[in-house]
Coordinates of C-alpha atoms and ligand atoms in Angstrom, one line a residue:
M19 CA 121.9 109.5 96.7
A20 CA 120.4 106.3 95.2
R21 CA 117.0 106.8 93.7
R22 CA 114.3 105.0 95.6
R23 CA 112.0 102.6 93.9
Q24 CA 108.7 104.1 92.9
I25 CA 105.7 102.0 93.9
Y26 CA 102.9 104.1 92.5
E27 CA 102.2 107.5 91.0
G28 CA 98.8 109.0 91.6
K29 CA 97.4 112.4 90.6
A30 CA 98.7 114.3 93.6
K31 CA 101.2 112.0 95.3
I32 CA 103.9 109.5 94.6
L33 CA 104.6 106.5 96.7
Y34 CA 108.2 105.2 97.1
E35 CA 109.6 102.1 98.8
G36 CA 110.2 102.9 102.4
P37 CA 113.4 102.3 104.5
E38 CA 111.9 99.2 106.2
P39 CA 109.6 96.5 105.1
G40 CA 106.0 97.5 105.6
T41 CA 106.7 101.2 105.2
L42 CA 106.4 103.6 102.2
I43 CA 107.4 107.2 101.5
Q44 CA 104.5 109.4 100.4
Y45 CA 105.7 112.4 98.3
F46 CA 103.2 115.3 97.8
K47 CA 103.2 116.9 94.4
D48 CA 101.9 120.3 93.3
D49 CA 99.8 118.7 90.6
A50 CA 96.1 119.2 90.8
T51 CA 93.3 117.5 88.9
A52 CA 89.5 117.9 88.9
F53 CA 86.5 116.4 87.2
N54 CA 88.1 112.9 87.0
A55 CA 91.4 114.4 85.7
Q56 CA 89.8 116.2 82.8
K57 CA 91.1 119.4 84.3
R58 CA 94.8 119.5 85.2
G59 CA 97.1 122.1 86.6
T60 CA 99.6 122.9 89.3
I61 CA 99.1 124.7 92.6
S62 CA 102.5 126.1 93.5
G63 CA 103.6 125.0 97.0
K64 CA 100.5 122.8 97.5
G65 CA 102.5 119.6 98.1
V66 CA 104.5 121.3 100.9
I67 CA 101.3 122.6 102.6
N68 CA 99.3 119.4 102.2
N69 CA 102.2 117.4 103.7
R70 CA 102.2 119.7 106.7
I71 CA 98.4 119.9 107.1
S72 CA 98.0 116.2 106.7
E73 CA 100.7 115.5 109.3
H74 CA 99.0 117.9 111.7
I75 CA 95.6 116.2 111.3
F76 CA 96.8 112.6 111.3
T77 CA 98.9 113.2 114.4
A78 CA 96.0 114.8 116.2
L79 CA 93.7 112.0 115.2
Q80 CA 96.1 109.4 116.5
T81 CA 96.1 111.2 119.9
I82 CA 92.3 110.7 120.1
G83 CA 92.7 107.0 119.2
V84 CA 91.9 106.9 115.4
P85 CA 94.6 104.6 113.9
T86 CA 96.3 106.0 110.8
H87 CA 99.1 105.1 108.4
F88 CA 101.1 108.2 109.3
I89 CA 104.5 107.5 111.0
R90 CA 106.4 110.8 110.7
R91 CA 107.2 113.6 108.3
I92 CA 110.6 113.3 106.7
N93 CA 111.0 116.6 104.9
M94 CA 108.8 119.4 103.3
R95 CA 107.3 117.1 100.7
E96 CA 107.6 113.6 102.1
Q97 CA 106.2 111.6 105.0
L98 CA 106.9 108.0 106.1
I99 CA 103.8 105.9 106.2
R100 CA 102.7 102.3 106.9
Q101 CA 102.1 100.3 103.8
V102 CA 98.4 99.3 103.7
E103 CA 96.2 97.3 101.4
I104 CA 94.0 100.1 100.1
I105 CA 90.3 99.5 100.4
P106 CA 88.9 100.6 97.0
I107 CA 86.3 102.9 98.4
E108 CA 86.2 106.7 98.8
V109 CA 84.3 107.6 102.0
V110 CA 82.6 111.0 101.7
V111 CA 81.3 112.7 104.9
R112 CA 78.9 115.7 104.5
N113 CA 77.7 118.3 106.9
V114 CA 76.5 120.9 104.5
A115 CA 75.2 120.4 100.9
A116 CA 77.7 121.2 98.2
G117 CA 79.3 119.7 95.0
S118 CA 77.9 116.5 93.6
L119 CA 75.2 116.3 96.3
S120 CA 73.8 119.7 95.4
K121 CA 74.0 118.9 91.7
R122 CA 72.5 115.4 91.9
L123 CA 69.6 116.2 94.3
G124 CA 69.1 119.9 93.5
I125 CA 69.8 121.0 97.1
E126 CA 71.2 124.5 97.3
E127 CA 74.9 124.8 98.1
G128 CA 75.4 125.8 101.7
T129 CA 72.2 124.2 103.0
Q130 CA 73.0 122.7 106.5
L131 CA 72.1 119.0 106.4
P132 CA 69.8 117.9 109.3
R133 CA 72.2 115.0 109.9
T134 CA 75.6 114.0 108.8
I135 CA 75.7 111.9 105.7
I136 CA 78.2 109.2 104.8
E137 CA 78.5 108.2 101.1
Y138 CA 80.6 105.6 99.4
Y139 CA 82.2 105.8 96.0
Y140 CA 84.0 102.9 94.2
K141 CA 87.6 104.0 93.4
D142 CA 87.9 103.4 89.7
D143 CA 89.1 106.2 87.4
A144 CA 87.9 104.5 84.3
L145 CA 84.4 104.3 85.7
G146 CA 84.6 107.9 87.1
D147 CA 84.4 106.8 90.8
P148 CA 80.7 105.8 90.8
M149 CA 78.6 106.2 93.9
I150 CA 77.8 102.8 95.5
A151 CA 75.6 101.4 98.2
D152 CA 76.6 99.2 101.2
E153 CA 75.1 96.3 99.3
H154 CA 77.6 96.7 96.5
I155 CA 80.5 96.7 98.9
A156 CA 79.4 93.4 100.5
C157 CA 78.3 91.8 97.2
F158 CA 81.7 92.4 95.5
G159 CA 83.8 91.7 98.6
W160 CA 85.5 95.1 98.6
A161 CA 85.3 95.1 102.4
T162 CA 83.6 93.0 105.1
Q163 CA 80.6 94.2 107.1
E164 CA 82.8 94.4 110.2
E165 CA 85.3 96.6 108.3
M166 CA 82.5 98.8 107.1
N167 CA 81.2 99.3 110.6
D168 CA 84.8 100.3 111.7
I169 CA 85.1 102.6 108.7
A170 CA 81.7 104.4 109.5
D171 CA 82.6 104.7 113.2
M172 CA 86.0 106.2 112.3
A173 CA 84.5 108.5 109.7
I174 CA 82.1 110.0 112.3
R175 CA 84.9 110.4 114.8
V176 CA 87.1 112.1 112.3
N177 CA 84.2 114.4 111.3
D178 CA 83.5 115.4 114.9
F179 CA 87.1 116.1 115.6
L180 CA 87.7 118.0 112.4
S181 CA 84.5 120.0 112.6
G182 CA 85.7 121.3 116.1
M183 CA 89.2 121.8 115.0
F184 CA 88.2 123.9 112.0
A185 CA 85.4 125.8 113.9
A186 CA 88.1 127.0 116.3
I187 CA 89.9 128.8 113.5
G188 CA 86.8 130.2 111.9
I189 CA 86.3 127.5 109.2
R190 CA 83.2 125.5 108.4
L191 CA 83.8 121.9 107.5
I192 CA 81.4 121.3 104.6
D193 CA 82.4 117.9 103.5
F194 CA 85.5 115.7 103.0
K195 CA 86.8 112.4 101.6
L196 CA 88.6 109.7 103.5
E197 CA 90.4 106.5 102.4
F198 CA 91.1 103.5 104.5
G199 CA 93.6 100.6 104.2
R200 CA 94.1 97.2 105.8
V201 CA 97.1 96.2 107.8
W202 CA 97.8 92.5 108.6
D203 CA 98.9 91.2 111.9
G204 CA 99.3 87.5 111.1
D205 CA 95.9 86.3 110.0
Y206 CA 94.2 89.3 111.6
A207 CA 93.4 92.4 109.5
R208 CA 92.7 95.8 110.9
V209 CA 91.5 98.9 109.1
I210 CA 93.4 102.2 109.5
L211 CA 93.0 105.7 108.0
A212 CA 95.2 106.2 105.0
D213 CA 95.9 108.7 102.2
E214 CA 95.8 112.4 103.3
I215 CA 93.5 115.0 104.8
S216 CA 94.1 118.4 103.2
P217 CA 92.2 121.2 101.3
D218 CA 92.5 118.9 98.2
G219 CA 89.9 116.5 99.7
C220 CA 87.9 118.8 102.0
R221 CA 85.5 121.7 101.4
L222 CA 86.4 124.4 103.9
W223 CA 84.5 127.7 104.0
D224 CA 85.3 130.8 106.0
M225 CA 82.7 131.0 108.7
K226 CA 82.1 134.7 108.4
T227 CA 82.3 135.3 104.6
N228 CA 81.6 131.8 103.2
Q229 CA 84.8 132.3 101.1
K230 CA 86.0 128.9 99.8
L231 CA 89.4 127.9 101.2
D232 CA 89.9 124.6 99.3
K233 CA 90.3 122.9 95.9
D234 CA 86.9 124.3 94.6
R235 CA 89.0 127.5 93.9
F236 CA 90.9 125.5 91.4
R237 CA 87.9 123.5 90.1
Q238 CA 85.8 126.6 89.6
D239 CA 88.7 129.0 88.4
L240 CA 88.1 131.3 91.4
G241 CA 91.7 132.5 91.6
G242 CA 93.7 132.8 94.8
V243 CA 94.2 129.0 95.0
E244 CA 97.7 129.1 96.5
E245 CA 96.6 131.8 99.0
A246 CA 93.6 129.7 100.1
Y247 CA 95.8 126.7 101.0
Q248 CA 98.3 128.9 102.7
E249 CA 95.5 130.5 104.7
V250 CA 94.3 127.2 106.1
A251 CA 97.9 126.3 107.1
R252 CA 98.4 129.7 108.6
R253 CA 95.2 129.5 110.7
L254 CA 96.2 126.0 111.9
G255 CA 99.5 127.7 113.1
L256 CA 101.6 125.6 110.6
L257 CA 102.9 128.4 108.3
Q258 CA 105.0 131.3 109.4
P259 CA 105.3 134.2 106.9
E260 CA 109.0 133.2 106.3
D261 CA 107.9 129.7 105.3
E262 CA 106.5 130.8 102.0
S263 CA 110.0 131.6 100.7
A264 CA 111.3 128.4 102.3
V265 CA 109.0 126.4 100.1
L266 CA 110.6 127.9 97.0
D267 CA 114.2 127.4 98.4
F268 CA 113.5 123.8 99.2
D269 CA 112.2 123.1 95.7
S270 CA 115.1 124.8 93.9
H271 CA 117.5 122.9 96.2
R272 CA 115.8 119.6 95.2
K273 CA 116.0 120.4 91.5
K274 CA 119.8 121.1 91.8
R275 CA 120.1 117.6 93.3
G276 CA 118.2 116.2 90.3
R277 CA 115.1 115.0 92.3
Ligands
UDP23 N1 86.5 114.4 96.9 C1 87.8 114.0 96.7 N2 88.2 113.2 95.7 C2 87.2 112.8 94.8 C3 85.9 113.2 94.9 C4 85.6 114.0 96.0 O1 88.7 114.4 97.5 O2 87.6 112.0 93.9 C5 86.1 115.3 98.0 C6 85.8 116.7 97.6 O3 86.9 117.5 97.7 C7 84.7 117.1 98.5 C8 84.0 115.8 98.9 O4 85.0 114.8 98.6 O5 85.3 117.7 99.7 C9 82.7 115.6 98.2 O6 82.9 115.7 96.9 P1 81.7 115.6 95.8 O7 81.1 114.3 95.9 O8 80.8 116.8 96.1 O9 82.3 115.7 94.4 P2 82.9 116.9 93.6 O10 81.9 118.0 93.6 O11 84.2 117.2 94.2 O12 83.0 116.3 92.2

């Protein structure tokens, strides 16, 4: 099979040229990074699980009218997506204090916030993704005011939907990160949800025990990282017990084919 042209390699994903113009293939790796890539490792089977979880969530979001870049899953590690012009902003939605919010403002982890907070970070690894204000976004032209309104509306809708979806399986959605991209229709640009939604970019706590079921297990060396990702997939009904061995079979098959 001819090797596809690689467009971009990020920390957890690779983008390849897609089969048709305007499409890309998003490949999910097992690589994990934290603290602006100062900590690196692999979480075995993570790519397979994140591909599946992200497919599940993006498909569900599309059914409630949130436009996304997702077209369809191709295989265990790849999905077909629409090519977008990525808006260089990470949108963080918070329901409960944790992570950088707790550290920066001294608010104890686990404190329920009186209202949902949306924060913006400028996507720039060299600068360590600094937090920014609306004013910076307008001033430097990263997105228009209209686009920012659409982004905030979509972020709230995604939060409402995901909070309910996770609550139904005994998981508290603490916070999460979204990325958006622009698609062009002639001269008209539209913003759609891009990237992925998975335990890599969400904080997910078991409702009864407060056990962390997300990348904080990797960040904080808590152990049981693979199991936590599998648990989220299992509760979502995406992972049958036999699938765990299928993950390994798929990867060894790929290696034999030299991919
Ligand atoms: N997040 C992410 N990528 C980043 C930074 C944050 O996916 O580069 C997610 C993170 O997993 C968490 C939320 O955004 O669910 C808020 O992260 P926070 O600002 O607390 O930063 P962290 O503690 O992860 O450094």
